[in-house]
Amino acid sequence: LENCHLSTAIEPSWRQRNPQRVPNLIGGRFVDSQSFASIDVINPATQQVVSQVPLTTNEEFRAAVFAAKRAFPSWRDMPVTARQHIMFKLHELIRRDVEKLAFTISSEHGKTLKDAYGDVYRGLEVVEHATGMATLQMGEFVSNVSNGIDTYSIREPLGVCAGICPFNFPAMIPLWMFPIAVTCGNTFILKPSEKDPGASIILAELAMEAGLPNGVLNIVHGTNDIVNAICDDDNIRAISFVGSNTAGMHIYGRASAKGKRVQSNMGAKNHAIVMPDASIGATLNALVAAGFGAAGQRCMALSTVVFVGDSKSWENKLVELAKALKVNAGTEPDADLGPVISKQAKERVCRLIQTGVESGAKLLLDGRNVVVPGYEHGNFIGPTILSDVTSSMECYKEEIFGPVLLCMQADSLEEAINIINRNKYGNGASIFTTSGIAARKFQTEIEAGQVGINVPIPVPLPFFSFTGNKASFAGDLNFYGKAGVNFYTQIKTVTQQWKDLPSGGVSLAMPTSQ
Ligand code: NAD
């Protein structure tokens, strides 16, 4: 590691290139990668190349880890109040630049500007939470555990931690990770999604402007190879991952085998149960918003509705509401939903819709052939609704991650809960009802991390943890909340003795408190 060095001769060029190259951030400097290989970041509404992400070289990766390792001792030793002050400043700067962040997110990811603001603000809540780290990271103290002896525990940072991000929340998910990790006193290596890294770069610029010392936050880019390098590097102590099950389980296995802590938030198939007594207008609005918002590309999207009792009248009204949604480029002011992330994603979603039709589901609303004037090349899919869906269909078993709502029917709450609990995922689930008895049964019996009662997207504020059940999560310490601080810290337990020691002889027996 000591031998790692970088050529800085071409340092300014990443901004000047057209399309711009996304820089690495190593030891406090945004530097162009020496790599010849790069991936185009494509605006999904226009297919224009927004920028190019390099595949960070192995030498650059090692330099980033070295920078993080070198920055750790003095950052750890900085008073927690000073670290908190940097988070206060970062909070202010993110608010100042929210428009720039939202525009970058919308043009790389495709989500509507309004939704992109939500992406930033939900992440901002975590920065706000990190400003209270002195209290969150408090240890414990028991006085006089034995005569003249006290024991206390200290929550200490781990060292170098890393975060690997998905494409669907380009600001919120990096902000789930590094603000908590660094305010606990760790240093960090962030690997943004190669599909929309722009927001991570802006956030890192803001963090540097806020006073984060060089090397505390570093950014590297790439796909499988860089992820494997992160899993394998002995200097990295913990990995936060959010993304698909394929990548998440691979990372969990590989990094755990190296003795690292891993928290891995993965795929979802979030269901809503609609009871016959549910408030009609509010429930329909919630289903449409949670099913089609962000074109269904949220890990907490409600992608399946189970109607208890008659489903037909609900479905008809759903179709009417969904039909009225405006599909357009996310940067257009009237857009309700933008494109999906890539051509491959569009093909996959359309294929899954087709498998549903072929296995007997009814296509109540078909968004596959939507045309958006002025954006004819965009990866658009309009709201799509399939009814009479059963648990054996491929469209039900797979996470679709597109603007597709599946409708199922059950005769009782019991049956609806059983359908959900048989699904392999357990990220979120909601119930819509005016019955407290039904809601309480649902809350008790449902196997999901986030539970909503008349709330469609129950993403918790950061003083609680974002969790996940069954295949939606691997690890044992969740993101943010108390668990998030525990993930990024380890406990040191100190036993101290301050008394006049007796001069009587040596005892080789195990000391006890008796
Ligand atoms: P993805 O798994 O394709 O990519 C996530 C990250 O892993 C990226 O940085 C990517 O470069 C890397 N990666 C991808 N394949 C890899 C492989 N084979 N080996 C090593 N690294 C690999 O996920 P995505 O498409 O960007 O995101 C969508 C997924 O994320 C959905 O499944 C969604 O449900 C999930 N998600 C979950 C949560 C949650 O909190 N549970 C939140 C957001 C998104």
XYZ file of C-alpha atoms and ligand atoms in Angstrom:
558
model
C 0.000 0.000 0.000
C 2.751 2.451 0.903
C 3.930 2.298 -2.716
C 0.649 3.404 -4.222
C 0.885 6.655 -6.043
C -1.150 8.363 -8.695
C -0.178 10.439 -11.633
C -1.867 13.795 -11.329
C -0.642 15.139 -14.664
C -4.087 14.831 -16.204
C -6.003 15.862 -13.113
C -8.117 18.728 -14.512
C -9.277 16.843 -17.550
C -12.321 15.037 -16.140
C -14.338 18.248 -16.154
C -13.160 19.318 -19.589
C -13.901 16.141 -21.465
C -17.020 15.824 -23.512
C -18.897 13.852 -22.347
C -17.483 14.566 -18.901
C -15.628 11.728 -17.159
C -16.800 10.956 -13.666
C -13.772 11.377 -11.364
C -12.512 9.151 -8.599
C -12.163 10.852 -5.218
C -8.914 9.779 -3.606
C -7.345 11.402 -0.566
C -9.401 14.578 -0.975
C -8.745 15.101 -4.693
C -11.150 14.515 -7.538
C -8.930 12.805 -10.088
C -9.485 11.393 -13.525
C -9.010 7.634 -13.658
C -6.138 6.298 -15.759
C -8.452 3.552 -16.909
C -9.176 3.246 -20.607
C -12.373 1.347 -19.888
C -15.509 3.265 -19.038
C -19.273 2.906 -19.054
C -21.639 5.467 -20.568
C -24.128 7.070 -18.199
C -27.217 7.417 -20.366
C -30.181 9.735 -19.912
C -33.032 7.189 -20.055
C -35.477 9.719 -21.516
C -33.253 10.748 -24.443
C -30.452 8.133 -24.739
C -27.927 10.974 -24.639
C -24.617 10.139 -22.985
C -24.523 12.317 -19.867
C -21.054 11.273 -18.709
C -18.682 8.329 -18.639
C -17.841 6.313 -15.542
C -14.347 4.836 -15.552
C -13.635 1.364 -14.268
C -11.322 2.505 -11.463
C -8.010 0.667 -11.774
C -6.684 -1.656 -9.132
C -3.853 0.763 -8.370
C -6.342 3.609 -7.879
C -8.520 1.429 -5.671
C -5.542 0.600 -3.460
C -4.647 4.279 -3.309
C -8.216 5.079 -2.171
C -8.018 2.431 0.552
C -4.603 3.719 1.581
C -5.938 7.285 1.776
C -8.870 6.104 3.912
C -6.567 4.127 6.171
C -4.152 7.020 6.570
C -6.972 9.463 7.365
C -8.515 7.209 10.005
C -6.422 7.843 13.186
C -6.716 11.627 13.191
C -10.371 11.549 12.114
C -11.184 9.056 14.872
C -9.419 11.290 17.371
C -11.325 14.404 16.325
C -13.988 15.231 18.940
C -17.382 13.881 17.987
C -18.791 17.413 18.310
C -16.401 18.569 15.585
C -17.535 15.712 13.342
C -21.143 16.668 14.047
C -20.424 20.271 13.027
C -19.318 19.059 9.605
C -22.648 17.239 9.268
C -24.522 20.450 10.220
C -22.632 22.239 7.462
C -23.213 19.395 4.981
C -26.925 19.571 5.776
C -26.934 23.277 4.952
C -24.979 22.781 1.713
C -27.209 19.960 0.456
C -30.212 22.236 0.969
C -28.401 24.998 -0.902
C -27.673 22.715 -3.882
C -30.824 20.608 -3.849
C -31.886 21.867 -7.263
C -28.594 20.848 -8.868
C -28.774 17.438 -7.182
C -32.378 16.891 -8.272
C -31.632 17.867 -11.861
C -28.631 15.521 -11.999
C -30.710 12.680 -10.551
C -33.554 13.290 -12.990
C -31.288 13.365 -16.027
C -29.313 10.243 -15.089
C -32.024 8.146 -13.421
C -35.115 9.480 -15.213
C -37.361 10.052 -12.179
C -39.441 13.225 -12.082
C -37.856 16.333 -10.621
C -40.362 16.347 -7.781
C -39.470 12.770 -6.935
C -35.760 13.581 -7.235
C -36.200 16.272 -4.581
C -37.725 13.544 -2.380
C -34.666 11.357 -3.052
C -32.403 14.137 -1.729
C -34.621 15.112 1.207
C -34.994 11.528 2.457
C -31.189 11.278 2.462
C -30.914 14.664 4.133
C -32.865 13.294 7.088
C -29.994 10.868 7.686
C -27.449 13.710 7.655
C -29.664 15.493 10.183
C -29.727 12.337 12.300
C -25.922 12.126 12.180
C -25.674 15.584 13.749
C -26.782 13.944 17.028
C -24.011 11.346 16.990
C -22.581 12.235 20.409
C -25.770 10.939 22.007
C -26.273 8.070 19.562
C -22.772 6.737 20.116
C -22.828 6.926 23.923
C -21.388 4.005 25.797
C -22.463 2.483 29.107
C -21.066 2.685 32.621
C -21.606 0.592 35.740
C -19.932 1.941 38.817
C -18.462 -0.373 41.456
C -19.089 -3.693 39.691
C -16.819 -5.037 42.376
C -15.214 -3.283 45.282
C -13.439 -0.226 43.815
C -13.867 -1.465 40.256
C -15.950 0.176 37.496
C -16.772 -1.172 34.050
C -17.634 0.909 31.039
C -18.079 0.302 27.367
C -17.074 2.594 24.512
C -18.532 2.461 20.999
C -15.494 2.890 18.763
C -15.354 3.250 14.994
C -14.172 0.245 12.989
C -11.715 1.882 10.575
C -12.251 1.846 6.815
C -15.822 1.019 5.746
C -17.283 0.763 2.239
C -20.656 1.297 0.586
C -21.937 -0.206 -2.671
C -25.002 1.527 -4.101
C -27.911 0.721 -6.435
C -29.187 3.000 -9.187
C -32.654 3.715 -7.861
C -31.941 6.335 -5.160
C -28.750 8.065 -6.300
C -28.712 10.517 -3.365
C -30.687 8.845 -0.584
C -28.752 5.590 -0.457
C -25.207 7.038 -0.420
C -26.600 9.273 2.360
C -27.882 6.223 4.259
C -24.249 5.138 4.388
C -21.385 7.610 4.616
C -22.828 10.301 6.958
C -23.461 7.756 9.723
C -20.211 5.892 9.083
C -17.949 8.950 9.095
C -19.656 10.737 11.984
C -19.017 7.583 14.046
C -15.329 8.197 13.237
C -14.805 5.785 10.342
C -13.372 6.603 6.939
C -15.212 5.503 3.843
C -14.941 4.164 0.296
C -18.117 4.775 -1.717
C -18.904 2.856 -4.912
C -21.885 4.585 -6.551
C -24.077 2.847 -9.100
C -22.374 2.946 -12.488
C -25.755 3.953 -13.955
C -26.106 7.280 -12.111
C -22.987 8.327 -10.183
C -23.500 12.105 -10.610
C -25.315 12.740 -7.316
C -22.588 10.932 -5.328
C -19.947 13.229 -6.817
C -21.954 16.343 -5.932
C -22.542 15.040 -2.401
C -18.837 14.358 -1.996
C -17.975 17.868 -3.246
C -20.379 19.255 -0.662
C -18.896 17.067 2.068
C -15.423 18.400 1.230
C -16.759 21.970 1.223
C -18.345 21.256 4.612
C -14.886 20.499 5.967
C -14.576 16.724 5.756
C -10.803 16.150 5.908
C -8.988 14.612 2.945
C -9.241 10.842 2.762
C -12.268 10.506 5.054
C -14.567 9.960 2.051
C -13.251 8.392 -1.139
C -15.082 7.359 -4.307
C -14.218 4.572 -6.733
C -16.167 3.307 -9.741
C -16.909 0.149 -11.635
C -18.924 -3.018 -11.460
C -18.149 -6.594 -10.464
C -14.346 -6.315 -10.327
C -14.219 -3.291 -8.054
C -16.944 -4.819 -5.860
C -14.888 -7.995 -5.535
C -11.818 -5.918 -4.691
C -13.822 -4.217 -1.919
C -14.969 -7.612 -0.581
C -11.424 -8.982 -0.581
C -9.416 -6.052 0.796
C -8.253 -6.800 4.319
C -8.134 -3.110 5.241
C -11.900 -2.710 4.797
C -13.791 -3.698 7.923
C -17.445 -3.375 6.960
C -19.569 -3.187 3.799
C -22.987 -1.613 3.368
C -24.767 -2.882 0.274
C -28.107 -1.997 -1.282
C -29.239 -3.584 -4.544
C -30.355 -6.838 -6.103
C -30.243 -10.305 -4.522
C -27.730 -11.626 -7.034
C -25.163 -8.993 -6.136
C -26.156 -8.768 -2.458
C -25.828 -12.452 -1.655
C -22.549 -12.662 -3.566
C -21.140 -9.725 -1.593
C -22.525 -11.036 1.693
C -20.880 -14.433 1.140
C -17.553 -13.196 -0.188
C -17.031 -10.384 2.313
C -18.264 -12.410 5.322
C -15.786 -15.139 4.435
C -13.117 -12.454 4.789
C -14.409 -11.675 8.286
C -16.116 -8.404 7.389
C -19.384 -7.066 8.704
C -21.976 -6.829 5.945
C -25.413 -5.256 5.904
C -27.151 -6.180 2.645
C -30.518 -4.702 1.692
C -31.900 -6.488 -1.329
C -34.912 -7.095 -3.554
C -38.582 -6.780 -2.771
C -42.117 -7.658 -3.738
C -44.189 -5.386 -1.552
C -47.843 -6.226 -1.131
C -50.813 -4.180 -0.026
C -53.873 -5.810 1.482
C -57.058 -3.865 0.826
C -59.892 -4.756 3.202
C -63.493 -4.202 2.072
C -63.893 -1.505 4.749
C -60.911 0.566 3.536
C -61.473 4.234 2.785
C -61.930 4.163 -0.994
C -60.494 7.469 -2.243
C -57.439 7.541 -0.002
C -56.639 3.873 -0.664
C -56.864 4.212 -4.441
C -54.633 7.294 -4.401
C -52.117 5.476 -2.217
C -52.047 2.396 -4.474
C -51.529 4.426 -7.632
C -48.832 6.603 -6.078
C -46.920 3.675 -4.559
C -47.354 1.408 -7.577
C -46.330 3.836 -10.305
C -44.209 6.509 -8.581
C -40.592 6.469 -9.814
C -41.948 4.172 -12.570
C -42.099 1.390 -9.970
C -38.334 1.504 -9.402
C -38.448 1.808 -5.628
C -37.534 -1.008 -3.297
C -40.650 0.045 -1.365
C -42.927 0.279 -4.426
C -46.250 -1.473 -3.820
C -46.213 -3.864 -6.729
C -48.975 -6.291 -5.682
C -52.414 -5.609 -4.246
C -54.447 -8.340 -2.569
C -58.113 -7.378 -2.381
C -60.031 -9.153 0.343
C -63.535 -9.848 -0.961
C -64.731 -8.393 -4.265
C -61.872 -6.970 -6.328
C -63.620 -5.875 -9.532
C -64.928 -2.475 -8.471
C -61.549 -1.585 -6.945
C -59.739 -2.668 -10.111
C -61.979 -0.612 -12.386
C -61.364 2.500 -10.349
C -57.638 1.806 -10.225
C -57.503 1.605 -14.011
C -59.311 4.957 -14.344
C -56.856 6.670 -12.000
C -53.762 5.057 -13.502
C -54.829 5.945 -17.054
C -54.819 9.622 -16.124
C -51.127 9.608 -15.152
C -48.818 11.520 -17.457
C -45.784 9.636 -18.738
C -43.015 12.044 -19.721
C -39.342 12.846 -19.275
C -38.714 13.453 -15.580
C -37.441 16.968 -16.271
C -40.792 18.003 -17.837
C -42.993 19.744 -15.270
C -46.141 17.717 -16.009
C -44.516 14.281 -15.676
C -46.040 11.832 -13.184
C -43.707 9.033 -14.127
C -40.537 8.993 -16.171
C -38.728 6.221 -18.048
C -37.184 3.080 -16.589
C -33.428 3.068 -16.214
C -32.312 1.241 -19.387
C -33.432 -0.419 -22.594
C -32.640 -3.785 -21.006
C -34.823 -2.911 -18.002
C -37.684 -1.981 -20.340
C -37.330 -5.250 -22.257
C -37.303 -7.219 -19.012
C -40.402 -5.499 -17.654
C -42.271 -5.995 -20.960
C -41.279 -9.662 -21.010
C -42.573 -10.176 -17.475
C -45.883 -8.504 -18.401
C -46.124 -10.883 -21.373
C -45.463 -13.950 -19.203
C -48.333 -12.814 -16.973
C -50.699 -12.553 -19.937
C -49.584 -15.937 -21.266
C -50.134 -17.621 -17.925
C -53.701 -16.362 -17.599
C -53.576 -12.912 -15.983
C -55.889 -10.226 -17.425
C -54.222 -7.131 -18.825
C -56.506 -4.354 -17.566
C -54.127 -1.591 -18.598
C -51.190 -2.013 -20.993
C -48.453 0.625 -20.928
C -46.007 -1.162 -23.185
C -46.648 0.845 -26.317
C -46.692 4.293 -24.822
C -45.200 7.019 -27.032
C -43.905 10.218 -25.489
C -43.775 13.074 -28.023
C -40.333 14.651 -28.144
C -38.806 11.649 -26.331
C -39.491 8.859 -28.792
C -36.280 7.035 -27.853
C -36.886 7.028 -24.105
C -37.325 3.788 -22.113
C -40.922 4.580 -21.276
C -43.536 2.159 -20.032
C -46.922 3.491 -19.053
C -48.821 2.305 -15.980
C -49.753 -1.349 -16.437
C -52.271 -3.351 -14.406
C -52.642 -7.135 -14.430
C -55.510 -8.805 -12.574
C -56.305 -12.425 -11.666
C -52.646 -12.931 -10.863
C -51.684 -16.090 -8.951
C -48.650 -16.964 -6.851
C -47.329 -19.443 -9.405
C -46.934 -16.863 -12.192
C -43.438 -15.677 -13.099
C -44.579 -12.033 -13.029
C -45.536 -12.602 -9.388
C -42.441 -14.500 -8.310
C -39.956 -12.048 -9.868
C -39.376 -8.484 -8.715
C -40.555 -6.508 -11.780
C -39.117 -3.084 -10.833
C -41.300 -1.223 -13.329
C -44.679 0.555 -13.392
C -46.687 -2.657 -13.156
C -49.331 -3.345 -10.529
C -50.456 -6.941 -9.974
C -53.929 -7.541 -8.546
C -54.847 -10.670 -6.586
C -57.926 -11.695 -4.654
C -58.378 -13.430 -1.302
C -61.500 -14.418 0.625
C -60.201 -13.481 4.063
C -57.481 -11.482 5.790
C -55.984 -14.793 6.903
C -55.651 -15.963 3.305
C -54.197 -12.612 2.183
C -51.556 -12.723 4.946
C -50.670 -16.285 3.960
C -50.140 -15.267 0.334
C -47.733 -12.536 1.417
C -45.871 -14.697 3.909
C -45.291 -17.399 1.277
C -43.459 -14.865 -0.937
C -39.683 -15.133 -0.613
C -39.215 -11.389 -0.076
C -40.126 -9.443 3.052
C -39.183 -5.831 2.526
C -42.431 -3.908 3.054
C -46.169 -4.612 3.309
C -49.195 -2.419 3.939
C -52.791 -2.861 4.929
C -55.631 -0.483 4.139
C -58.522 -0.815 6.553
C -60.650 1.057 9.065
C -60.586 -1.941 11.429
C -58.076 -1.800 14.268
C -58.522 -5.528 14.801
C -57.523 -6.317 11.203
C -54.608 -3.870 11.360
C -53.294 -5.374 14.574
C -53.539 -8.940 13.273
C -51.676 -7.847 10.130
C -48.957 -6.077 12.115
C -48.428 -9.159 14.291
C -48.488 -11.876 11.645
C -46.946 -10.274 8.574
C -43.367 -11.209 7.667
C -42.046 -7.872 6.441
C -39.489 -5.362 7.648
C -41.468 -2.181 6.989
C -45.159 -2.410 7.863
C -47.661 0.238 6.786
C -51.123 0.673 8.284
C -52.979 2.947 5.874
C -49.515 4.100 4.776
C -48.347 2.943 1.350
C -44.573 3.523 1.557
C -43.622 3.165 5.228
C -39.953 4.134 4.924
C -38.986 4.983 8.510
C -37.336 8.224 9.572
C -33.705 7.692 10.553
C -34.228 7.430 14.314
C -35.798 4.049 13.477
C -34.020 1.528 11.268
C -34.817 0.586 7.679
C -35.118 -3.167 7.974
C -36.004 -6.162 5.833
C -37.184 -9.694 6.380
C -36.390 -13.009 4.618
C -34.686 -12.600 1.208
C -34.842 -8.802 1.404
C -32.020 -8.548 3.955
C -28.839 -10.345 4.937
C -26.853 -9.392 8.000
C -28.002 -8.547 11.480
C -27.542 -4.806 11.904
C -29.832 -2.724 9.721
C -29.316 0.651 8.092
C -29.546 3.787 10.234
C -31.346 4.149 13.584
C -29.641 2.529 16.594
C -28.705 -0.504 14.495
C -26.920 1.710 11.939
C -24.681 3.191 14.625
C -24.033 -0.284 16.013
C -23.091 -1.504 12.538
C -20.394 1.131 12.140
C -18.989 0.764 15.670
C -17.499 -1.939 17.845
C -17.613 -2.131 21.600
C -14.587 -1.843 23.812
C -15.266 -2.813 27.434
C -12.963 -1.284 30.046
C -12.617 -2.461 33.625
C -10.794 -0.033 35.901
C -9.665 -0.265 39.484
C -8.848 2.786 41.570
C -8.277 1.881 45.175
C -5.423 1.279 47.534
C -4.397 -2.202 46.494
C -3.974 -4.763 49.287
C -0.448 -5.957 49.738
C -1.490 -9.568 50.612
C 0.049 -12.314 48.414
C -0.509 -13.441 44.862
C -3.712 -15.298 43.949
C -3.780 -17.311 40.741
C -7.488 -18.074 40.963
C -9.800 -16.547 38.368
C -10.896 -13.161 39.791
C -14.591 -13.075 40.668
C -16.822 -10.341 41.966
C -17.804 -12.313 45.063
P -27.728 -4.184 -8.693
O -27.554 -5.292 -7.729
O -27.707 -4.490 -10.146
O -26.528 -3.123 -8.458
C -26.214 -2.666 -7.150
C -24.705 -2.505 -7.044
O -24.066 -3.783 -7.116
C -24.116 -1.654 -8.153
O -23.197 -0.756 -7.572
C -23.472 -2.650 -9.087
O -22.325 -2.133 -9.715
C -23.117 -3.812 -8.182
N -23.270 -5.125 -8.831
C -24.263 -5.512 -9.671
N -24.116 -6.807 -10.012
C -23.008 -7.252 -9.377
C -22.349 -8.518 -9.318
N -22.779 -9.577 -9.994
N -21.254 -8.621 -8.556
C -20.795 -7.564 -7.853
N -21.386 -6.338 -7.882
C -22.474 -6.188 -8.625
O -29.034 -3.381 -8.270
P -29.742 -2.167 -9.028
O -30.392 -2.666 -10.262
O -28.802 -1.024 -9.127
O -30.865 -1.768 -7.952
C -32.156 -2.319 -7.944
C -32.294 -3.361 -6.861
O -31.982 -2.789 -5.600
C -33.723 -3.881 -6.718
O -33.665 -5.265 -6.502
C -34.239 -3.167 -5.483
O -35.280 -3.825 -4.799
C -33.009 -3.122 -4.664
N -33.098 -2.094 -3.647
C -33.285 -2.502 -2.358
C -33.401 -1.567 -1.352
C -33.606 -1.996 0.056
O -33.404 -1.186 0.948
N -34.008 -3.241 0.309
C -33.316 -0.202 -1.653
C -33.110 0.184 -2.980
C -32.992 -0.786 -3.969
